[in-house]
């Protein structure tokens, strides 16, 4: 979590940093800060979101760094906001990640004065302690001392060099004419350049007049090729929408088609690997985890093949079952989720082959995988995942069809589904869902049920509602209700029923009737009307793609619940977009 950015060039650096921080705010919004450097280092820090601030009181400078924080070590205070300084105030550092051995390292810095509770603050002090080696050597030494996943950027009064280190957390260099940007994510500098160098783990970059890359473990210089990225800066903006969330929900008109627009021979090759593996694990966290869980059902139904779904943070418990014939499919929008990375590392130790489904090219998971499929959803900025989730589902569905030797059929189904989603996502549809939100937004509890692949989707709907509206929402396997949770149902408790037009329909409707009999206010997400529903939201009959179409109305519902309950749908409390801590 946390977003870091740096600039070196001839423009007013603080404006560039401020704009970049606003774009990176999805990575953390507990506090933020900027350091600029002309002859001296100047600092500005604030608690809370950057919001509408367009100017900060710092002198014009050609070098600056900035940070937006998701608090881990140390509470949310101005002192704990980055950048952090050395005792002589001549070295300023912004950092994303966790320094696992910071307490141990701090013990050796007895004569230094610390002003924050953060782990980060040891970095400028350690550099200061070693500054007699010169800034580059001091930073290199410190990079080798830190344990845990980190990325940090350093400016100093000792030289005009801008130095950045990647040790497990993302960092990308943007290159324009005579100006350089470094950030945790590309959209932070997409207004200025599309030409980038990805830093790999254990690499650092030193920008004097030009950038030079080094492996900080060996000290070797590294040559890098400039990559021109395809993301359009308009894609990374809100455009005519009030929030990224609703923009990204509406983008699902196109994103399914983009996800399945893959090289068919590659898809077939991966499907064959799944067929031939001695055990395949689908692994992810949160929404990506629910997608993996749905993938398990889709594979069972379509390819008649058992897949092991495991939540990434639990994967190490399965290490006894891994061999060099095992396959892992890791699913992650950001490609930076620490739990998923750790699961991949566990797998790699046992020589497991790892294929990932990711949205961010060059991300850590992309680099750690044997092979990656890009879901091509474009930048996802709202903290709650929407378009990435449906794109991931589409790709897993396509793989399941390919595993059943029915790739063409699967592709056709998904193309039809994309067309149906395009027709469905109109203003009238959104209004219909908004009216439902107006009826239920004052309730504190809400339950969702589904069966087969729509069971994990019920769990996903619950995540969406919880994280954006802060209502208590819980998803259940429809048949499980009568084994306990039905005791929670009171008169008018809203209950959402996810229905697919297949062999599960009859059972789910029986369970819906059980809820209605206990007084629930039943909301049917279904291709067909049924008199059990007090409120009906029609979804297209998408066959095996029903989990994809069924979650979309709940994404819209969550958005309107958040607005009615006066919460920011893009930046929900306590959360951040990429969860780079364990
Ligand atoms: C919920 C949400 C999270 C993420 C999870 C994994 O809306 O966005 O649950 O799905 O943190 O993130 P990625 O996909 O980046 O690995």
XYZ file of C-alpha atoms and ligand atoms in Angstrom:
598
model
C 0.000 0.000 0.000
C 1.114 3.667 0.028
C 1.950 5.511 -3.169
C 5.306 7.118 -3.863
C 6.320 9.477 -6.641
C 9.368 11.523 -7.617
C 10.233 14.060 -10.309
C 13.469 15.456 -11.683
C 13.328 17.919 -14.565
C 12.830 21.526 -15.513
C 9.179 21.991 -14.609
C 7.717 22.995 -11.264
C 8.152 19.690 -9.494
C 5.711 20.248 -6.632
C 2.714 20.634 -9.000
C 3.708 17.432 -10.787
C 4.080 15.597 -7.475
C 0.737 16.898 -6.189
C -1.092 15.772 -9.352
C 0.623 12.395 -9.185
C -0.289 11.941 -5.529
C -3.956 12.605 -6.274
C -3.811 9.814 -8.841
C -2.000 7.500 -6.416
C -4.402 8.282 -3.585
C -6.215 4.968 -4.162
C -3.120 3.293 -2.648
C -3.613 4.966 0.729
C -5.212 8.117 2.061
C -4.411 8.376 5.761
C -1.901 11.198 5.221
C 0.332 12.644 2.504
C 3.449 14.707 2.107
C 5.925 16.267 -0.320
C 9.625 17.176 -0.119
C 11.187 19.471 -2.703
C 14.820 20.379 -3.102
C 16.524 23.477 -4.445
C 19.541 24.522 -2.338
C 17.723 23.091 0.689
C 15.096 20.424 1.357
C 11.597 21.730 2.120
C 8.794 19.576 3.531
C 4.986 19.749 3.541
C 2.784 17.137 5.299
C -0.935 16.773 5.985
C -3.263 14.239 7.551
C -6.235 12.872 5.572
C -7.072 12.878 1.877
C -5.473 15.260 -0.613
C -8.948 16.168 -1.858
C -9.225 19.361 -3.847
C -5.862 20.887 -2.851
C -4.257 22.419 -5.939
C -1.250 24.208 -4.504
C 1.107 23.708 -1.602
C 3.339 26.182 0.041
C 6.766 24.985 -1.108
C 9.383 26.918 -3.086
C 9.779 26.115 -6.777
C 12.212 23.227 -7.254
C 13.383 20.859 -9.977
C 13.523 17.791 -7.764
C 10.756 16.550 -5.476
C 9.308 13.405 -3.906
C 5.820 12.678 -2.571
C 3.963 10.057 -0.600
C 0.384 9.081 0.153
C 0.117 6.807 3.187
C -1.852 3.750 4.246
C -0.727 3.503 7.846
C 0.990 0.279 8.931
C 3.766 0.978 11.437
C 2.720 4.026 13.458
C -0.652 5.710 13.834
C -2.142 8.395 11.583
C -0.299 11.553 12.684
C 1.556 14.346 10.924
C 4.833 13.104 12.465
C 4.288 9.677 10.915
C 3.444 11.102 7.472
C 6.237 10.836 4.882
C 8.722 12.154 3.731
C 11.013 11.358 6.641
C 14.286 13.138 7.318
C 17.756 12.451 8.682
C 18.928 14.277 11.846
C 20.648 16.990 9.764
C 17.455 17.411 7.632
C 19.597 16.907 4.524
C 18.217 13.513 3.432
C 14.517 12.973 2.689
C 12.910 9.599 1.979
C 9.503 8.306 0.888
C 8.848 4.608 1.311
C 6.219 2.027 0.412
C 6.304 -1.313 2.190
C 7.373 -2.807 5.466
C 10.810 -3.028 7.038
C 10.577 -6.237 9.043
C 13.895 -5.765 10.862
C 13.559 -2.038 11.624
C 13.630 -2.447 15.409
C 16.895 -4.351 15.199
C 18.405 -1.772 12.812
C 17.219 1.077 15.022
C 19.210 -0.300 17.962
C 22.403 0.558 16.054
C 21.276 4.167 15.577
C 21.465 5.186 19.238
C 22.851 8.686 18.587
C 20.087 9.534 16.069
C 16.982 11.532 16.936
C 13.722 9.920 15.757
C 10.528 11.958 15.536
C 8.054 9.348 14.266
C 6.880 5.830 15.160
C 7.424 4.568 11.605
C 9.758 1.896 10.307
C 10.563 4.184 7.340
C 12.368 6.767 9.434
C 15.330 4.451 9.903
C 16.140 4.767 6.165
C 17.263 8.450 6.149
C 19.105 7.876 9.441
C 20.894 4.785 8.116
C 21.885 6.698 4.964
C 23.137 9.570 7.142
C 25.118 7.097 9.251
C 26.887 5.884 6.086
C 27.083 9.176 4.169
C 30.897 9.188 4.367
C 30.695 6.449 1.655
C 28.967 8.939 -0.673
C 25.199 9.039 -1.277
C 25.071 6.223 -3.848
C 27.110 3.758 -1.769
C 25.207 4.697 1.392
C 21.818 4.043 -0.266
C 23.127 0.803 -1.757
C 24.307 -0.364 1.651
C 20.965 0.499 3.257
C 19.033 -1.282 0.486
C 20.929 -4.456 1.394
C 20.222 -4.068 5.105
C 16.418 -3.882 4.873
C 14.271 -7.002 5.219
C 10.700 -7.202 3.906
C 9.063 -5.846 0.777
C 9.863 -2.210 0.112
C 10.446 0.537 -2.399
C 11.910 3.895 -1.459
C 13.097 7.121 -3.070
C 15.810 9.429 -1.746
C 16.680 13.089 -2.338
C 19.387 14.911 -0.457
C 21.379 18.070 -0.066
C 24.529 16.004 -0.614
C 23.989 15.814 -4.388
C 21.403 16.475 -7.099
C 20.954 12.738 -7.675
C 17.517 11.194 -7.416
C 17.885 7.603 -6.208
C 15.186 4.932 -6.023
C 15.309 1.349 -4.769
C 12.969 -1.552 -5.462
C 13.031 -4.476 -3.063
C 9.695 -6.257 -3.496
C 7.322 -3.292 -3.983
C 6.528 -1.759 -7.381
C 8.500 1.103 -8.898
C 8.435 2.377 -12.459
C 10.601 5.031 -14.113
C 8.875 7.328 -16.615
C 11.070 9.029 -19.202
C 10.207 12.155 -21.166
C 12.476 14.773 -22.810
C 15.081 15.610 -20.144
C 12.694 14.801 -17.331
C 12.190 11.745 -15.194
C 9.389 10.406 -13.049
C 9.441 7.530 -10.593
C 6.214 6.158 -9.161
C 4.494 3.141 -7.637
C 2.089 3.051 -10.575
C 2.169 4.344 -14.146
C -1.003 6.529 -14.129
C 0.799 8.884 -11.695
C 2.864 10.221 -14.612
C 0.750 9.195 -17.610
C -0.005 12.884 -18.339
C 3.656 13.387 -19.235
C 4.965 10.172 -20.764
C 4.163 6.630 -21.841
C 7.833 5.579 -22.028
C 8.864 3.538 -19.038
C 11.484 1.290 -17.503
C 10.245 -1.230 -14.947
C 12.586 -1.722 -12.022
C 12.936 -5.368 -11.023
C 13.455 -6.596 -7.487
C 16.845 -5.752 -5.971
C 17.417 -2.972 -8.456
C 18.079 0.703 -7.939
C 18.144 3.628 -10.301
C 20.336 6.716 -9.961
C 19.291 9.748 -11.962
C 22.030 12.288 -12.540
C 21.544 13.716 -16.057
C 20.450 10.255 -17.243
C 19.218 7.202 -15.363
C 21.617 4.354 -14.559
C 20.359 1.044 -13.161
C 22.199 -1.254 -10.762
C 21.630 -4.507 -8.996
C 22.235 -3.339 -5.434
C 23.234 -6.824 -4.229
C 26.026 -7.348 -6.761
C 26.697 -3.694 -7.603
C 26.511 -4.585 -11.339
C 25.167 -2.036 -13.787
C 22.064 -3.160 -15.721
C 20.995 -2.117 -19.195
C 17.266 -1.642 -19.706
C 15.048 -1.308 -22.729
C 12.468 1.482 -22.771
C 8.929 0.139 -23.038
C 6.069 2.208 -24.446
C 2.936 1.358 -22.559
C -0.458 1.219 -24.205
C -2.639 2.741 -21.496
C -4.416 5.855 -22.558
C -4.405 8.700 -20.029
C -8.149 9.225 -20.585
C -8.688 5.637 -19.423
C -7.100 6.580 -16.115
C -9.424 9.569 -15.550
C -12.979 9.894 -14.313
C -14.191 11.526 -17.530
C -17.889 12.432 -17.326
C -18.480 10.262 -14.242
C -18.613 11.488 -10.649
C -16.554 8.556 -9.393
C -14.080 6.041 -10.737
C -16.228 3.249 -9.371
C -19.258 3.918 -11.561
C -16.993 4.652 -14.529
C -15.287 1.291 -14.111
C -18.615 -0.508 -13.648
C -19.853 1.022 -16.904
C -16.612 0.109 -18.681
C -17.706 -3.504 -18.393
C -19.528 -2.798 -21.662
C -16.126 -3.253 -23.309
C -13.802 -4.978 -20.868
C -15.120 -8.526 -21.287
C -14.333 -8.347 -24.997
C -10.859 -7.015 -24.229
C -10.228 -9.807 -21.702
C -11.072 -12.593 -24.121
C -9.225 -11.067 -27.039
C -6.264 -13.411 -26.483
C -4.085 -15.563 -28.651
C -6.204 -18.735 -28.853
C -3.195 -21.023 -29.084
C -1.887 -19.551 -25.791
C -5.249 -20.112 -24.110
C -5.328 -23.687 -25.356
C -1.749 -24.239 -24.169
C -2.606 -23.052 -20.638
C -5.801 -25.127 -20.643
C -3.733 -28.180 -21.633
C -1.310 -27.437 -18.784
C -4.250 -27.405 -16.374
C -5.494 -30.700 -17.840
C -2.086 -32.343 -17.543
C -1.045 -30.983 -14.140
C -1.075 -33.241 -11.127
C -3.181 -30.817 -9.110
C -4.042 -27.249 -10.083
C -4.536 -24.475 -7.505
C -6.468 -21.279 -8.221
C -5.147 -18.698 -5.767
C -6.094 -15.082 -5.026
C -7.290 -12.690 -2.307
C -10.554 -10.849 -1.699
C -12.476 -10.353 -4.915
C -9.785 -12.143 -6.924
C -10.165 -15.024 -4.451
C -13.930 -15.156 -5.041
C -13.224 -15.260 -8.768
C -10.882 -18.235 -8.202
C -13.581 -19.913 -6.105
C -16.110 -19.428 -8.922
C -13.460 -20.750 -11.321
C -13.369 -23.987 -9.331
C -17.118 -24.436 -9.960
C -16.853 -23.429 -13.618
C -14.080 -25.951 -14.200
C -16.068 -28.661 -12.492
C -19.161 -28.002 -14.584
C -17.609 -27.240 -17.969
C -14.336 -29.195 -18.015
C -15.362 -31.904 -15.489
C -12.097 -31.253 -13.732
C -11.374 -30.667 -10.074
C -9.452 -27.512 -9.227
C -8.281 -26.618 -5.738
C -9.302 -23.101 -4.812
C -7.238 -21.674 -1.957
C -7.252 -18.175 -0.474
C -3.679 -16.913 -0.970
C -3.074 -16.183 2.718
C -3.893 -19.845 3.506
C -1.841 -21.347 0.705
C 1.216 -22.225 2.812
C -0.959 -24.838 4.592
C -1.084 -26.753 1.313
C 2.684 -26.885 0.769
C 2.766 -30.608 1.600
C 0.752 -31.341 -1.549
C 2.989 -29.495 -4.004
C 5.276 -31.202 -6.485
C 6.943 -30.198 -9.729
C 3.809 -31.499 -11.505
C 1.537 -29.076 -9.647
C 0.275 -25.925 -11.357
C -0.716 -22.642 -9.735
C -2.994 -20.114 -11.423
C -2.569 -16.873 -9.437
C -5.215 -14.199 -9.990
C -4.515 -10.570 -9.087
C -5.625 -7.257 -10.531
C -2.706 -5.241 -9.174
C -0.110 -7.979 -9.347
C 1.240 -6.599 -6.070
C -0.827 -8.318 -3.368
C 1.596 -9.504 -0.679
C -0.404 -12.620 0.277
C -0.562 -13.756 -3.351
C 3.149 -13.062 -3.841
C 3.930 -15.102 -0.763
C 1.788 -17.981 -2.061
C 3.721 -17.840 -5.342
C 7.003 -17.938 -3.433
C 5.796 -20.967 -1.459
C 4.865 -22.672 -4.724
C 8.150 -21.786 -6.421
C 10.144 -23.374 -3.575
C 8.472 -26.680 -4.517
C 9.121 -26.152 -8.250
C 5.459 -25.523 -8.978
C 4.787 -23.807 -12.288
C 2.986 -20.482 -11.832
C 0.721 -18.864 -14.409
C -0.904 -15.572 -13.446
C -3.928 -13.594 -14.581
C -3.049 -9.954 -13.976
C -4.064 -6.466 -15.054
C -0.779 -4.664 -14.451
C 2.082 -5.462 -16.759
C 5.489 -5.388 -15.082
C 3.954 -5.942 -11.643
C 5.700 -8.175 -9.098
C 3.386 -11.118 -9.835
C 4.013 -10.672 -13.561
C 7.738 -10.870 -12.870
C 7.513 -13.858 -10.551
C 5.262 -15.961 -12.811
C 6.437 -18.421 -15.425
C 3.773 -16.995 -17.681
C 1.133 -14.250 -17.368
C -2.119 -13.583 -19.159
C -3.103 -9.908 -19.139
C -6.793 -9.294 -18.544
C -6.519 -5.920 -20.342
C -9.161 -4.172 -18.220
C -7.257 -0.857 -18.274
C -6.415 1.053 -15.075
C -8.714 0.172 -12.158
C -8.605 3.140 -9.793
C -11.575 2.680 -7.453
C -10.487 0.635 -4.461
C -13.332 -1.850 -4.966
C -12.614 -4.194 -7.833
C -15.353 -4.407 -10.489
C -14.266 -4.567 -14.115
C -11.130 -6.528 -13.223
C -13.264 -9.158 -11.462
C -15.568 -9.746 -14.434
C -12.567 -9.849 -16.791
C -10.848 -12.429 -14.569
C -14.049 -14.486 -14.518
C -14.305 -14.276 -18.300
C -10.757 -15.590 -18.705
C -11.255 -18.478 -16.270
C -14.486 -19.387 -18.071
C -12.642 -19.314 -21.386
C -9.909 -21.557 -19.968
C -12.542 -23.998 -18.674
C -14.073 -24.224 -22.155
C -10.606 -24.682 -23.657
C -9.887 -27.471 -21.154
C -13.072 -29.146 -22.392
C -11.854 -28.737 -25.998
C -14.682 -26.261 -26.602
C -12.692 -23.030 -26.836
C -14.635 -21.634 -29.805
C -17.952 -22.265 -28.051
C -16.684 -20.548 -24.884
C -15.498 -17.562 -26.853
C -18.829 -17.251 -28.616
C -20.677 -17.406 -25.293
C -18.481 -14.640 -23.871
C -18.855 -12.451 -26.953
C -22.634 -12.815 -26.634
C -22.407 -12.071 -22.907
C -20.349 -8.932 -23.577
C -23.049 -7.777 -26.005
C -25.777 -8.432 -23.411
C -23.827 -6.505 -20.749
C -23.476 -3.631 -23.194
C -27.275 -3.527 -23.642
C -27.922 -3.938 -19.926
C -25.691 -1.082 -18.684
C -27.922 1.869 -19.495
C -29.291 4.760 -17.414
C -32.740 3.191 -17.020
C -31.163 0.042 -15.569
C -29.067 2.087 -13.142
C -32.193 4.065 -12.094
C -34.047 0.819 -11.369
C -31.203 -0.324 -9.096
C -30.942 3.118 -7.482
C -34.640 2.874 -6.509
C -33.835 -0.395 -4.750
C -30.923 1.292 -2.944
C -33.325 4.006 -1.752
C -35.572 1.336 -0.231
C -32.893 -0.539 1.658
C -30.053 1.877 2.474
C -31.184 2.438 6.064
C -31.080 -1.269 6.870
C -28.030 -2.466 8.745
C -28.054 -6.101 7.598
C -28.295 -7.631 4.177
C -27.858 -11.235 3.035
C -27.072 -12.720 -0.343
C -27.499 -16.313 -1.464
C -26.363 -18.226 -4.519
C -25.591 -21.768 -5.591
C -22.702 -23.353 -7.555
C -20.594 -20.624 -9.221
C -23.109 -18.072 -7.946
C -22.269 -19.044 -4.352
C -18.793 -17.416 -4.483
C -20.517 -14.561 -6.302
C -22.823 -14.154 -3.284
C -19.639 -13.852 -1.197
C -18.266 -11.314 -3.681
C -21.504 -9.277 -3.550
C -21.107 -9.180 0.233
C -17.533 -7.821 -0.074
C -18.713 -5.104 -2.471
C -21.551 -3.975 -0.200
C -19.438 -4.133 2.983
C -16.479 -2.207 1.665
C -18.326 0.616 -0.062
C -21.525 1.107 1.934
C -20.283 -0.197 5.342
C -23.548 -2.141 5.677
C -23.292 -5.553 7.241
C -23.632 -7.908 4.273
C -23.053 -11.670 4.246
C -23.157 -14.181 1.462
C -24.192 -17.815 1.860
C -24.465 -20.968 -0.169
C -28.226 -20.975 -0.666
C -28.658 -24.442 0.860
C -26.732 -23.486 4.009
C -29.317 -20.978 5.207
C -31.504 -23.473 6.972
C -28.470 -24.766 8.894
C -28.201 -21.627 11.007
C -28.169 -18.233 9.298
C -31.932 -18.245 8.705
C -32.272 -17.313 12.385
C -31.021 -13.850 11.401
C -33.985 -13.147 9.131
C -36.563 -10.726 10.514
C -39.459 -8.905 8.928
C -38.181 -6.827 5.945
C -34.548 -7.991 6.144
C -33.269 -7.460 2.584
C -32.057 -10.706 0.991
C -30.579 -10.904 -2.489
C -31.050 -14.123 -4.447
C -28.634 -14.788 -7.306
C -30.365 -17.051 -9.804
C -28.926 -18.798 -12.851
C -31.178 -20.308 -15.477
C -29.765 -23.816 -15.026
C -30.113 -26.937 -12.867
C -29.518 -24.876 -9.686
C -32.534 -22.597 -10.240
C -35.167 -24.785 -8.597
C -33.209 -25.240 -5.364
C -32.289 -21.563 -5.086
C -35.919 -20.540 -5.522
C -36.947 -22.983 -2.781
C -34.401 -21.312 -0.488
C -35.696 -17.882 -1.543
C -39.208 -18.995 -0.580
C -37.881 -20.078 2.844
C -36.533 -16.541 3.321
C -39.774 -14.925 2.183
C -41.806 -17.097 4.541
C -39.696 -15.690 7.436
C -40.525 -12.124 6.353
C -37.459 -11.270 4.265
C -37.641 -8.569 1.586
C -36.536 -10.674 -1.375
C -34.526 -9.173 -4.216
C -34.166 -11.473 -7.217
C -31.207 -11.091 -9.569
C -32.496 -13.381 -12.240
C -33.133 -13.694 -15.974
C -36.799 -14.477 -15.240
C -39.408 -12.965 -12.964
C -40.729 -15.087 -10.108
C -43.512 -14.119 -7.739
C -41.211 -14.892 -4.798
C -39.297 -11.684 -5.571
C -40.404 -8.477 -3.864
C -37.983 -6.619 -6.161
C -36.727 -8.031 -9.431
C -33.554 -6.995 -11.249
C -33.485 -8.660 -14.620
C -30.165 -9.964 -15.889
C -29.522 -11.509 -19.280
C -29.666 -15.294 -19.527
C -25.942 -15.856 -20.035
C -25.751 -19.617 -19.408
C -22.400 -20.530 -17.863
C -21.463 -16.838 -17.803
C -24.231 -16.123 -15.275
C -21.738 -15.320 -12.434
C -20.400 -12.487 -14.603
C -23.771 -10.871 -15.300
C -25.141 -11.482 -11.794
C -22.531 -9.437 -9.936
C -22.874 -6.337 -12.100
C -26.229 -5.121 -10.647
C -24.807 -5.583 -7.144
C -21.782 -3.474 -8.052
C -24.231 -0.720 -9.097
C -26.302 -1.276 -5.953
C -23.194 -0.947 -3.756
C -22.309 2.318 -5.470
C -25.746 3.829 -4.800
C -25.861 2.497 -1.233
C -22.534 4.247 -0.601
C -23.806 7.539 -2.025
C -27.043 7.372 -0.030
C -25.107 6.576 3.145
C -22.758 9.488 2.322
C -19.547 7.539 1.891
C -16.867 8.036 -0.724
C -17.355 5.070 -3.093
C -13.840 5.367 -4.517
C -11.865 5.520 -1.283
C -13.551 3.400 1.407
C -12.235 3.741 4.942
C -9.370 1.544 6.191
C -8.708 0.125 2.723
C -6.237 0.668 -0.090
C -6.172 -0.570 -3.653
C -3.163 -2.826 -3.592
C -2.602 -4.650 -0.343
C 1.160 -4.989 -0.218
C 1.285 -5.999 3.445
C 0.626 -9.389 4.986
C -12.392 -5.851 -3.177
C -11.017 -5.807 -3.629
C -10.012 -6.644 -2.930
C -8.989 -7.208 -3.932
C -7.873 -7.963 -3.192
C -6.886 -8.574 -4.141
O -13.218 -5.079 -3.999
O -10.688 -5.090 -4.538
O -10.618 -7.664 -2.204
O -9.647 -8.046 -4.815
O -7.218 -7.102 -2.321
O -6.298 -7.598 -4.954
P -5.539 -7.975 -6.277
O -6.546 -8.469 -7.266
O -4.897 -6.696 -6.727
O -4.551 -9.038 -5.928
